[in-house]
Amino acid sequence: MEARRPRIALKASLTNTAAKTARARPDASEGLIRGRFARARLPEVEAFTASLPFDRRLYRHDIRGSIAHARMLARTGLVRRAEAAKIVAGLRAVEREIDSGRFRFELADEDIHLAIERRLTERIGLDTVMPGYTHLQRAQPITLAHHLAAYVEMLSRDRERFAQALERTAVMPLGAGALAGTTLPIDREAVARELGFRRISENSLDAVSDRDFVVDFLAAAALSAVHLSRMAEEIILWSTAEFGFVALPDEFSTGSSMMPHKKNPDLLELIRGKSGRVIGDLVAMLTVLKGLPLAYNSDLQEDKERTFDALDTLKPALRLLTLLWPRLRFNAAAMRSAAGGFALATDLAEYLVRHGVAFRRAHEIVGNLVREASAAGRSLEDFTLADLRRHSTAFGRDALRGLSAEGSVRARNLRGGPAAAAMRRYLRRLERR
Amino acid sequence: MEARRPRIALKASLTNTAAKTARARPDASEGLIRGRFARARLPEVEAFTASLPFDRRLYRHDIRGSIAHARMLARTGLVRRAEAAKIVAGLRAVEREIDSGRFRFELADEDIHLAIERRLTERIGLDTVMPGYTHLQRAQPITLAHHLAAYVEMLSRDRERFAQALERTAVMPLGAGALAGTTLPIDREAVARELGFRRISENSLDAVSDRDFVVDFLAAAALSAVHLSRMAEEIILWSTAEFGFVALPDEFSTGSSMMPHKKNPDLLELIRGKSGRVIGDLVAMLTVLKGLPLAYNSDLQEDKERTFDALDTLKPALRLLTLLWPRLRFNAAAMRSAAGGFALATDLAEYLVRHGVAFRRAHEIVGNLVREASAAGRSLEDFTLADLRRHSTAFGRDALRGLSAEGSVRARNLRGGPAAAAMRRYLRRLERR
Amino acid sequence: MEARRPRIALKASLTNTAAKTARARPDASEGLIRGRFARARLPEVEAFTASLPFDRRLYRHDIRGSIAHARMLARTGLVRRAEAAKIVAGLRAVEREIDSGRFRFELADEDIHLAIERRLTERIGLDTVMPGYTHLQRAQPITLAHHLAAYVEMLSRDRERFAQALERTAVMPLGAGALAGTTLPIDREAVARELGFRRISENSLDAVSDRDFVVDFLAAAALSAVHLSRMAEEIILWSTAEFGFVALPDEFSTGSSMMPHKKNPDLLELIRGKSGRVIGDLVAMLTVLKGLPLAYNSDLQEDKERTFDALDTLKPALRLLTLLWPRLRFNAAAMRSAAGGFALATDLAEYLVRHGVAFRRAHEIVGNLVREASAAGRSLEDFTLADLRRHSTAFGRDALRGLSAEGSVRARNLRGGPAAAAMRRYLRRLERR
Amino acid sequence: MEARRPRIALKASLTNTAAKTARARPDASEGLIRGRFARARLPEVEAFTASLPFDRRLYRHDIRGSIAHARMLARTGLVRRAEAAKIVAGLRAVEREIDSGRFRFELADEDIHLAIERRLTERIGLDTVMPGYTHLQRAQPITLAHHLAAYVEMLSRDRERFAQALERTAVMPLGAGALAGTTLPIDREAVARELGFRRISENSLDAVSDRDFVVDFLAAAALSAVHLSRMAEEIILWSTAEFGFVALPDEFSTGSSMMPHKKNPDLLELIRGKSGRVIGDLVAMLTVLKGLPLAYNSDLQEDKERTFDALDTLKPALRLLTLLWPRLRFNAAAMRSAAGGFALATDLAEYLVRHGVAFRRAHEIVGNLVREASAAGRSLEDFTLADLRRHSTAFGRDALRGLSAEGSVRARNLRGGPAAAAMRRYLRRLERR
């Protein structure tokens, strides 16, 4: 996201500048627009319409845009070169001043990706067999590496979505004036080159009233937050006494001021809950835009607040999960012990299919086996060949061979499957992406 | 809302206290929960899970709750009286200190109600006939007072909703402990009486995991914000060059830094747009709660942030509209001139119905009249009796009498209608509410 | 909800009628509005703007409203008595005809309330001790009855919200005309009495443009759906192999066409997931209303579709949970065995407080005990008095007495607590509500 | 969207199939899974969990997927060739049968694009000068073509978003089994080629639990619906008596059953309002996904209902606007007359800048001119050179030349500006896209 942030901020800053040309405080002391107005705005109005606290976050981008603008005006002769140089110097001084008082925290969203990939690589061996769940009921054995790869895929799509949102953001609106361009001979392409925009906007009305790029970002952020909520939910489940698959490190947990024995995963709960907030930001922005006539309207001022709120929610969540993943201690024994038993039923049915039994019939035979085992309090792994053959003579000597969580995983070696061999091929493709 | 705010804040504070008993920072230097944990939480975890900035807003309510609690503990003998007195004195000192550095701004939501009622009372005469619109097309003449009364009705329902949300808020959770009550002999009723709660919660699990009262508030706030967005939309429309019904005062308008002639209603646009934000807050809270098992989970920590965000959006919007209404200058002439013409067609049709013509036939006759007038570039008011009688002999001498915007308004004197007499009866009922 | 449904439908039907007066198809063959229009609407326009499929659901209410209207017109003399009688007879014939082809399914939302209350009453004894959770970590022992009572409280608030929404629904809009009332001498109070409305609307503009009552219903429905999602989530968790607290009846479960051993709680998953849909309905309606000028606009036509969608989602969910609750088989042994151990830590700390130790110190002592037990692989219940006294001499002979899940529950006998005695007092209050 | 729909439907159908392997009705009469279950599901459960009405829409895609699957199984030897041929023939017969009873309506979303581009091309001359608005206040003269081009840009971005959503949809999940792949030797690549998928999924857990592609589609649909709502809002405004810029064709309008003179833009109001519904669909899906553990859960069954609801809302809206655009009759005279006057103030200020006056000073001079003109009831166009020079001697003989709406538009000839020349260059670029 590092490359992306400045671009979003720069576009927001310039779109904002366009907006400001359509709106200015009439009470500015220096007669700028005194002419039109007899009276100054109320302080309450001033406070409500101020976007200062949010604009302040854009100072670098504001300044960078202004410098490029001043230079272009000098080149076109609208401003004298000496004057432009003075303006640029002044802007740089302002930037240094603000810089000195600020802490910067940049996000690399690859981090979480990498953190999970690393654990996946460590866990590619068969010591980490675990149950795969559907409907939160144990379904079939998989491996922890296989499960982690599902997260890698989700996060890859998130990254792609952010990149596509960026493409629609890297379109320079400058030159749109208040809504209708300008009669002054400005050079839009030159400014765009200097600021690193990929394209310039094709319509000045659209340039000042479009907030698609904000919605694109918020939609990507909402889905990303939802992905993190799913990941958080699973770690919360795995860290319950009942599952016992993972132990949270102390430095990511919280105790209770009343109950001396508690150790709570509240960081993960917050990450899960805050997805609601980012969804709320997306809803807010879509609702703001609904039914709004062209071109600029001050309703659009909400754009930056929603963007920053989503970013400030998502960024630390990503950062903290990046720090958490390498510290999670998995309980391989607990996972393994939950992965066997009836979760092998499908393997038995597929054995029968490979030996010529129609799937429907195979399903029925194994269903009966499960019912019998369940009633007798036995596991499928306890069955002898004779037990199996009582239900179907299609069961041969090799039916019990490989009837284990490990065998089950090893046999599902197709692309996308959990076998270690399939996972290794996946990792190689991942490196080439 | 004055009475209501403290109650919401107090409930939030106490529910929060319950929550805190279920969660405490294990790195607290004073061994409180050192026992359970080997390592302190990361600073990043600390920052993400902190609710301090929001809790700080609750200090008065926190302190008030703590004082009541200390007194009750003293009465039950769990804390010695002298000790309790010291605690209370200490809490009061803290409160005074925080108080001294704070600006307080309390909202009276009756204000906007009153502001509109006052304008309504001023405008009850017939000088303010205006067109009523459906589908944004001129429909029938009404009066400005009648239009304002529609807002009064909306705002009345908002008030009722906030009051009902308050009823479900004024239920004291204290005594729920972390989730399961306590074995200590506390006196819940006494604390509730002291703090002014109307009831005490009936189930400790529910008390710590319920955030209905937050959703109640947010749902009322979202609908109220939507009402303000509708009001803002209308004033924006009325202040366009095209409608020209109202002039915004300078102190509520903004100029343009590029276009010297502009005068923009950006305050109203912000009020319209920010309804999206409050809807977003409601969505966020509902999403946070969805699928959450009992009892307390840290996801719930979002409750205060959404509540305060909605409140901080809605309060200044209400305040500013309260200041704006008395300053709006209506252009009665422009309104009057838009209120006549074809908008009288329905009166003609109703005339025919009163004179025995079936409504379906009356509608058709007047439809033909409108088409003829429209083709000839004439208004209905220009028609002579002969013109009318060419379409239907049911038109008598009195058909043209009262065929004016004023006459039309006067004739709709039923309860809920625009006639000045009906409006005066409405105002009397309003006073008795 | 039985009393409530017809009222919502009736209001929707009448508000709709008001809307229809503001909008009619110009292509109606019987010249009704031919006059104004040269050309008929396109079939595509017709289809898109049709609200027939939704209006059809309102036929009883439409007919009931029309009968009351016709009678009132007869009384005021606007329609002759014989004619009115014919109209009424005709409307009744239409109703009988539609009735004959319809299946009716009325919801009693008390059912789920009652179903849970009944289980609660059965389970009031101490055989159903279970762990209470916070952060999905075992916190303190409670009982199943206590947990069920939390649901009863949630559902009670839902019922109250629906009742309050009904109050704002039972306000008759009839008489508002298209937006501005009528010049015809109608009797609004008489119609309201006949139709069972509690009040009549006070402003005709407001009457045709207000959809607050729809938002009120949808907000109540969304919160109710969220409550059901929380209940569903818990039963899903409890029915996992890992928790094993409850067995779903076969007739509420689903197997897998691939995995012969599966038994899935998909009914509960759907109930959990569909809360998203009802939240979506609420968002849709708020967004429709945002920024809409008065009076009627066709955007409002979405009101019935969202209302019915929410109702059709919520009703069967309530019904199915009502059927499910009596059929759930709880595994008391599994619940009991999860309820002891460290979950008793808080009781030990409270013992020390009752014996004069400050809470902060008591918390630390028990924290150390937990850490020691945890390291030694022991449970708190295995400790001897000597073990305890090594940590604090405040532990007396009675410290171990009652140190069990059952004892812990029994001791929390305050209002809102889990003790059987407290629950019995709660049930008596519940009966009197 | 034509190419896209089948792909979305096909992915939905296959993802659904994966889901179905994780869930099957235990009461299927043909013993399929009788083994595991003692009792059949309740009819109420059956009805609630049924996705049939929605699955039915996928029949072509279901059948196409099944044919490819059967062929692949034949190639791998898991099914005999003769048997596979019989299965394929049977599936084709079923398809023909369903086909015969169905009406098909395919959407080409380029239509609306083209319809607007065509009007834009017709209107490129200067006869269609109109006011550009910011804050709904007249800002500067533009042309209708320029305004239409803003819509073209919006719709282009929508198309791009749908195409990107499609890319993430065209990934084949088949082979994921219930969640963990299969031990049977299937050929995923072959099926993907036959069905036209571009890639196959890389992780079986992800494949059955991912609904990103649904959210991608819904987010694109919500933003597209919001764009249509903005377009609808503008046409509604333009067709008011107050603006009078456009006349709606009769076949797209509605009369009133009460008011004989009305002609309402209700089609456009519905399009504006229904954006709320699509936003609601997006919110619903994000909320469904929030906090859901892997892999398949029945909550996901909501995916198709939300997708179809959004599609069924958006498609006819796009279709109807496509039909509407060529039929709109613009009132060029009314537009032109609103475009002059004070809207030329910015041109005067820019004249001064081109003649060496600093912008701040130029803004002030023209502000004073506007105030003077406004007080005197004059328009800027009425000013003489002497009038101008009284305010600034920088005004030369050419200051009044080109001081007209047409001149103003012609002078803003930069890329993105309204000048006819700039618009022609834009159209050429558009053709090459």
CSV table of C-alpha atoms in Angstrom, one decimal, chain C residues 2-277:
chain,number,residue,atom,x,y,z
C,2,GLU,CA,-50.9,-10.7,15.1
C,3,ALA,CA,-52.6,-7.5,16.0
C,4,ARG,CA,-49.8,-5.6,14.6
C,5,ARG,CA,-49.5,-7.0,11.1
C,6,PRO,CA,-53.0,-5.9,9.8
C,7,ARG,CA,-52.3,-2.4,11.2
C,8,ILE,CA,-49.0,-2.0,9.3
C,9,ALA,CA,-50.6,-3.4,6.2
C,10,LEU,CA,-53.6,-1.1,6.6
C,11,LYS,CA,-51.4,2.0,7.0
C,12,ALA,CA,-49.3,0.9,4.1
C,13,SER,CA,-52.3,0.4,2.0
C,14,LEU,CA,-53.8,3.8,2.8
C,15,THR,CA,-50.5,5.7,2.5
C,16,ASN,CA,-50.2,3.9,-0.8
C,17,THR,CA,-53.6,5.1,-1.8
C,18,ALA,CA,-52.6,8.7,-1.0
C,19,ALA,CA,-49.5,8.0,-3.2
C,20,LYS,CA,-51.6,6.7,-6.0
C,21,THR,CA,-53.7,9.9,-6.0
C,22,ALA,CA,-50.4,11.6,-6.9
C,23,ARG,CA,-49.6,9.2,-9.7
C,24,ALA,CA,-51.7,7.3,-12.1
C,25,ARG,CA,-51.1,5.5,-15.3
C,26,PRO,CA,-51.9,7.8,-18.2
C,27,ASP,CA,-52.6,5.0,-20.5
C,28,ALA,CA,-55.6,3.8,-18.6
C,29,SER,CA,-58.0,2.8,-21.4
C,30,GLU,CA,-61.0,4.7,-19.8
C,31,GLY,CA,-59.9,8.2,-20.7
C,32,LEU,CA,-59.3,8.9,-17.0
C,33,ILE,CA,-56.2,10.9,-17.7
C,34,ARG,CA,-56.1,10.7,-21.5
C,35,GLY,CA,-56.7,14.4,-21.6
C,36,ARG,CA,-53.3,15.3,-20.3
C,37,PHE,CA,-51.3,12.8,-22.3
C,38,ALA,CA,-50.8,12.2,-26.1
C,39,ARG,CA,-49.1,8.9,-25.8
C,40,ALA,CA,-49.3,5.8,-23.6
C,41,ARG,CA,-46.4,4.6,-21.5
C,42,LEU,CA,-44.0,2.0,-22.8
C,43,PRO,CA,-44.6,-1.5,-21.5
C,44,GLU,CA,-41.1,-1.5,-20.1
C,45,VAL,CA,-41.9,1.7,-18.1
C,46,GLU,CA,-45.2,0.0,-17.0
C,47,ALA,CA,-43.3,-3.1,-15.7
C,48,PHE,CA,-40.7,-1.1,-13.9
C,49,THR,CA,-43.1,1.2,-12.1
C,50,ALA,CA,-45.6,-1.5,-11.2
C,51,SER,CA,-46.1,-2.2,-7.6
C,52,LEU,CA,-48.8,-4.8,-8.2
C,53,PRO,CA,-47.1,-7.9,-6.9
C,54,PHE,CA,-46.6,-6.1,-3.6
C,55,ASP,CA,-49.9,-4.3,-3.6
C,56,ARG,CA,-51.6,-7.7,-4.0
C,57,ARG,CA,-50.5,-8.6,-0.5
C,58,LEU,CA,-52.5,-5.7,0.8
C,59,TYR,CA,-55.9,-6.6,-0.8
C,60,ARG,CA,-57.7,-7.2,2.5
C,61,HIS,CA,-56.5,-3.9,3.8
C,62,ASP,CA,-57.2,-2.1,0.6
C,63,ILE,CA,-60.7,-3.5,0.6
C,64,ARG,CA,-61.3,-2.7,4.2
C,65,GLY,CA,-60.2,0.9,3.7
C,66,SER,CA,-62.3,1.3,0.6
C,67,ILE,CA,-65.5,0.0,2.4
C,68,ALA,CA,-65.0,2.5,5.3
C,69,HIS,CA,-64.3,5.3,2.8
C,70,ALA,CA,-67.5,4.5,0.8
C,71,ARG,CA,-69.6,4.4,3.9
C,72,MET,CA,-68.2,7.8,5.0
C,73,LEU,CA,-68.9,9.3,1.6
C,74,ALA,CA,-72.5,8.0,1.9
C,75,ARG,CA,-72.9,9.6,5.3
C,76,THR,CA,-71.6,13.0,4.0
C,77,GLY,CA,-73.9,12.8,1.0
C,78,LEU,CA,-71.1,12.8,-1.6
C,79,VAL,CA,-72.2,9.4,-2.7
C,80,ARG,CA,-75.8,8.1,-2.6
C,81,ARG,CA,-76.6,5.5,0.0
C,82,ALA,CA,-77.8,2.9,-2.5
C,83,GLU,CA,-74.7,3.4,-4.6
C,84,ALA,CA,-72.4,3.1,-1.5
C,85,ALA,CA,-74.2,-0.2,-0.6
C,86,LYS,CA,-73.6,-1.5,-4.1
C,87,ILE,CA,-69.9,-0.6,-3.8
C,88,VAL,CA,-69.5,-2.2,-0.5
C,89,ALA,CA,-71.2,-5.4,-1.7
C,90,GLY,CA,-68.9,-5.5,-4.7
C,91,LEU,CA,-65.8,-5.0,-2.7
C,92,ARG,CA,-66.8,-7.9,-0.4
C,93,ALA,CA,-67.4,-10.2,-3.3
C,94,VAL,CA,-63.9,-9.4,-4.6
C,95,GLU,CA,-62.4,-10.1,-1.2
C,96,ARG,CA,-64.2,-13.5,-0.9
C,97,GLU,CA,-62.9,-14.4,-4.3
C,98,ILE,CA,-59.3,-13.6,-3.5
C,99,ASP,CA,-59.6,-15.2,-0.1
C,100,SER,CA,-60.7,-18.5,-1.5
C,101,GLY,CA,-57.4,-18.9,-3.4
C,102,ARG,CA,-55.1,-18.0,-0.6
C,103,PHE,CA,-53.2,-19.7,2.2
C,104,ARG,CA,-52.8,-17.6,5.3
C,105,PHE,CA,-50.0,-17.9,7.8
C,106,GLU,CA,-50.1,-15.7,10.8
C,107,LEU,CA,-47.3,-15.2,13.1
C,108,ALA,CA,-47.4,-15.2,16.8
C,109,ASP,CA,-44.1,-13.9,18.0
C,110,GLU,CA,-44.9,-14.8,21.5
C,111,ASP,CA,-44.3,-18.4,20.5
C,112,ILE,CA,-40.5,-18.2,20.6
C,113,HIS,CA,-40.7,-16.3,23.8
C,114,LEU,CA,-42.9,-19.1,25.3
C,115,ALA,CA,-40.8,-21.9,23.9
C,116,ILE,CA,-37.7,-20.5,25.6
C,117,GLU,CA,-39.5,-19.7,28.8
C,118,ARG,CA,-40.8,-23.3,29.0
C,119,ARG,CA,-37.3,-24.7,28.6
C,120,LEU,CA,-36.1,-22.3,31.2
C,121,THR,CA,-38.7,-23.5,33.6
C,122,GLU,CA,-37.8,-27.1,33.0
C,123,ARG,CA,-34.1,-26.4,33.5
C,124,ILE,CA,-34.4,-24.3,36.7
C,125,GLY,CA,-32.8,-27.1,38.8
C,126,LEU,CA,-29.0,-27.5,39.2
C,127,ASP,CA,-28.4,-30.4,36.9
C,128,THR,CA,-27.8,-27.9,34.1
C,129,VAL,CA,-24.8,-26.0,35.4
C,130,MET,CA,-22.8,-24.7,32.4
C,131,PRO,CA,-19.9,-22.4,31.9
C,132,GLY,CA,-20.6,-18.7,31.2
C,133,TYR,CA,-18.3,-17.2,28.7
C,134,THR,CA,-16.8,-13.9,28.1
C,135,HIS,CA,-14.5,-13.4,25.0
C,136,LEU,CA,-15.6,-17.0,24.3
C,137,GLN,CA,-13.3,-18.1,27.2
C,138,ARG,CA,-14.8,-19.9,30.1
C,139,ALA,CA,-15.5,-17.3,32.8
C,140,GLN,CA,-17.8,-18.4,35.6
C,141,PRO,CA,-20.4,-21.2,36.2
C,142,ILE,CA,-23.9,-20.2,35.4
C,143,THR,CA,-27.0,-22.4,34.5
C,144,LEU,CA,-28.7,-23.1,31.3
C,145,ALA,CA,-31.9,-21.5,32.7
C,146,HIS,CA,-29.9,-18.3,33.4
C,147,HIS,CA,-28.5,-18.3,29.9
C,148,LEU,CA,-32.0,-18.8,28.4
C,149,ALA,CA,-33.3,-15.9,30.5
C,150,ALA,CA,-30.9,-13.6,28.7
C,151,TYR,CA,-32.7,-14.5,25.5
C,152,VAL,CA,-36.1,-13.9,27.1
C,153,GLU,CA,-34.9,-10.4,28.0
C,154,MET,CA,-33.7,-9.7,24.5
C,155,LEU,CA,-37.0,-10.9,23.0
C,156,SER,CA,-39.0,-8.8,25.4
C,157,ARG,CA,-37.3,-5.7,24.2
C,158,ASP,CA,-37.9,-6.7,20.6
C,159,ARG,CA,-41.6,-7.1,21.4
C,160,GLU,CA,-41.6,-3.6,23.0
C,161,ARG,CA,-40.0,-2.1,20.0
C,162,PHE,CA,-42.5,-3.7,17.6
C,163,ALA,CA,-45.3,-2.4,19.8
C,164,GLN,CA,-43.9,1.2,19.7
C,165,ALA,CA,-43.5,1.0,16.0
C,166,LEU,CA,-47.1,0.0,15.8
C,167,GLU,CA,-48.2,3.0,17.8
C,168,ARG,CA,-46.7,5.3,15.1
C,169,THR,CA,-48.2,3.1,12.4
C,170,ALA,CA,-51.8,3.3,13.7
C,171,VAL,CA,-52.2,6.9,12.5
C,172,MET,CA,-54.6,7.2,9.6
C,173,PRO,CA,-53.3,9.2,6.6
C,174,LEU,CA,-56.7,9.0,4.7
C,175,GLY,CA,-57.9,12.5,3.9
C,176,ALA,CA,-54.5,13.8,3.0
C,177,GLY,CA,-55.6,13.6,-0.7
C,178,ALA,CA,-52.6,13.9,-3.0
C,179,LEU,CA,-50.7,16.1,-0.6
C,180,ALA,CA,-52.9,19.0,0.4
C,181,GLY,CA,-56.2,17.6,1.7
C,182,THR,CA,-59.4,18.1,-0.1
C,183,THR,CA,-62.3,20.6,-0.5
C,184,LEU,CA,-64.8,17.8,-0.2
C,185,PRO,CA,-66.6,17.4,3.2
C,186,ILE,CA,-65.2,14.1,4.3
C,187,ASP,CA,-65.3,12.8,7.9
C,188,ARG,CA,-61.8,11.6,8.8
C,189,GLU,CA,-62.5,10.7,12.4
C,190,ALA,CA,-65.4,8.4,11.4
C,191,VAL,CA,-63.2,6.4,9.0
C,192,ALA,CA,-60.4,6.1,11.5
C,193,ARG,CA,-62.9,4.8,14.1
C,194,GLU,CA,-64.2,2.2,11.7
C,195,LEU,CA,-60.8,1.1,10.7
C,196,GLY,CA,-59.4,1.0,14.2
C,197,PHE,CA,-56.8,3.6,13.9
C,198,ARG,CA,-55.9,5.3,17.1
C,199,ARG,CA,-55.2,8.8,15.7
C,200,ILE,CA,-55.4,10.7,12.4
C,201,SER,CA,-52.5,12.4,10.8
C,202,GLU,CA,-52.1,16.1,11.7
C,203,ASN,CA,-50.6,17.3,8.4
C,204,SER,CA,-51.4,16.2,4.9
C,205,LEU,CA,-47.9,16.8,3.4
C,206,ASP,CA,-46.4,14.8,6.2
C,207,ALA,CA,-49.0,12.1,5.8
C,208,VAL,CA,-48.1,11.3,2.2
C,209,SER,CA,-44.3,11.7,2.5
C,210,ASP,CA,-43.6,10.2,5.9
C,211,ARG,CA,-42.3,6.6,5.9
C,212,ASP,CA,-41.0,6.7,9.5
C,213,PHE,CA,-43.3,3.9,10.4
C,214,VAL,CA,-41.6,1.7,7.8
C,215,VAL,CA,-38.2,2.6,9.2
C,216,ASP,CA,-39.4,2.0,12.7
C,217,PHE,CA,-40.5,-1.5,11.7
C,218,LEU,CA,-37.4,-2.2,9.8
C,219,ALA,CA,-35.1,-1.0,12.6
C,220,ALA,CA,-37.0,-3.3,15.1
C,221,ALA,CA,-36.8,-6.1,12.6
C,222,ALA,CA,-33.1,-5.7,12.0
C,223,LEU,CA,-32.3,-5.7,15.7
C,224,SER,CA,-34.6,-8.7,16.2
C,225,ALA,CA,-32.8,-10.6,13.4
C,226,VAL,CA,-29.5,-9.7,15.0
C,227,HIS,CA,-30.7,-11.2,18.2
C,228,LEU,CA,-31.7,-14.4,16.4
C,229,SER,CA,-28.3,-14.4,14.8
C,230,ARG,CA,-26.6,-14.4,18.2
C,231,MET,CA,-28.9,-17.2,19.4
C,232,ALA,CA,-28.1,-19.2,16.2
C,233,GLU,CA,-24.4,-18.7,16.6
C,234,GLU,CA,-24.5,-20.1,20.2
C,235,ILE,CA,-26.4,-23.2,19.2
C,236,ILE,CA,-24.1,-23.7,16.3
C,237,LEU,CA,-21.1,-23.5,18.7
C,238,TRP,CA,-22.8,-25.7,21.3
C,239,SER,CA,-23.5,-28.4,18.7
C,240,THR,CA,-19.8,-28.7,17.5
C,241,ALA,CA,-17.9,-31.8,18.3
C,242,GLU,CA,-15.6,-29.5,20.4
C,243,PHE,CA,-18.3,-28.1,22.7
C,244,GLY,CA,-20.8,-31.0,22.5
C,245,PHE,CA,-23.4,-29.2,24.7
C,246,VAL,CA,-26.4,-29.9,22.5
C,247,ALA,CA,-27.6,-32.3,19.9
C,248,LEU,CA,-29.7,-31.0,17.0
C,249,PRO,CA,-32.7,-33.1,16.1
C,250,ASP,CA,-32.4,-34.8,12.8
C,251,GLU,CA,-35.5,-33.0,11.4
C,252,PHE,CA,-33.6,-29.7,11.8
C,253,SER,CA,-30.3,-30.9,10.3
C,254,THR,CA,-28.8,-31.7,7.0
C,255,GLY,CA,-26.4,-34.3,5.7
C,256,SER,CA,-23.8,-34.0,3.0
C,257,SER,CA,-24.1,-35.5,-0.4
C,258,MET,CA,-20.4,-36.1,-0.4
C,259,MET,CA,-19.4,-36.8,3.2
C,260,PRO,CA,-21.5,-39.6,4.6
C,261,HIS,CA,-20.9,-38.8,8.3
C,262,LYS,CA,-22.0,-35.1,8.3
C,263,LYS,CA,-24.9,-33.6,10.2
C,264,ASN,CA,-25.0,-29.9,9.7
C,265,PRO,CA,-26.9,-27.1,11.5
C,266,ASP,CA,-27.7,-25.3,8.3
C,267,LEU,CA,-31.1,-24.0,9.4
C,268,LEU,CA,-29.3,-22.0,12.2
C,269,GLU,CA,-26.6,-20.8,9.7
C,270,LEU,CA,-29.3,-19.4,7.5
C,271,ILE,CA,-31.0,-17.7,10.4
C,272,ARG,CA,-27.6,-16.2,11.3
C,273,GLY,CA,-26.8,-15.1,7.8
C,274,LYS,CA,-30.2,-13.7,7.0
C,275,SER,CA,-29.8,-11.0,9.6
C,276,GLY,CA,-27.6,-9.4,7.0
C,277,ARG,CA,-30.6,-9.3,4.7
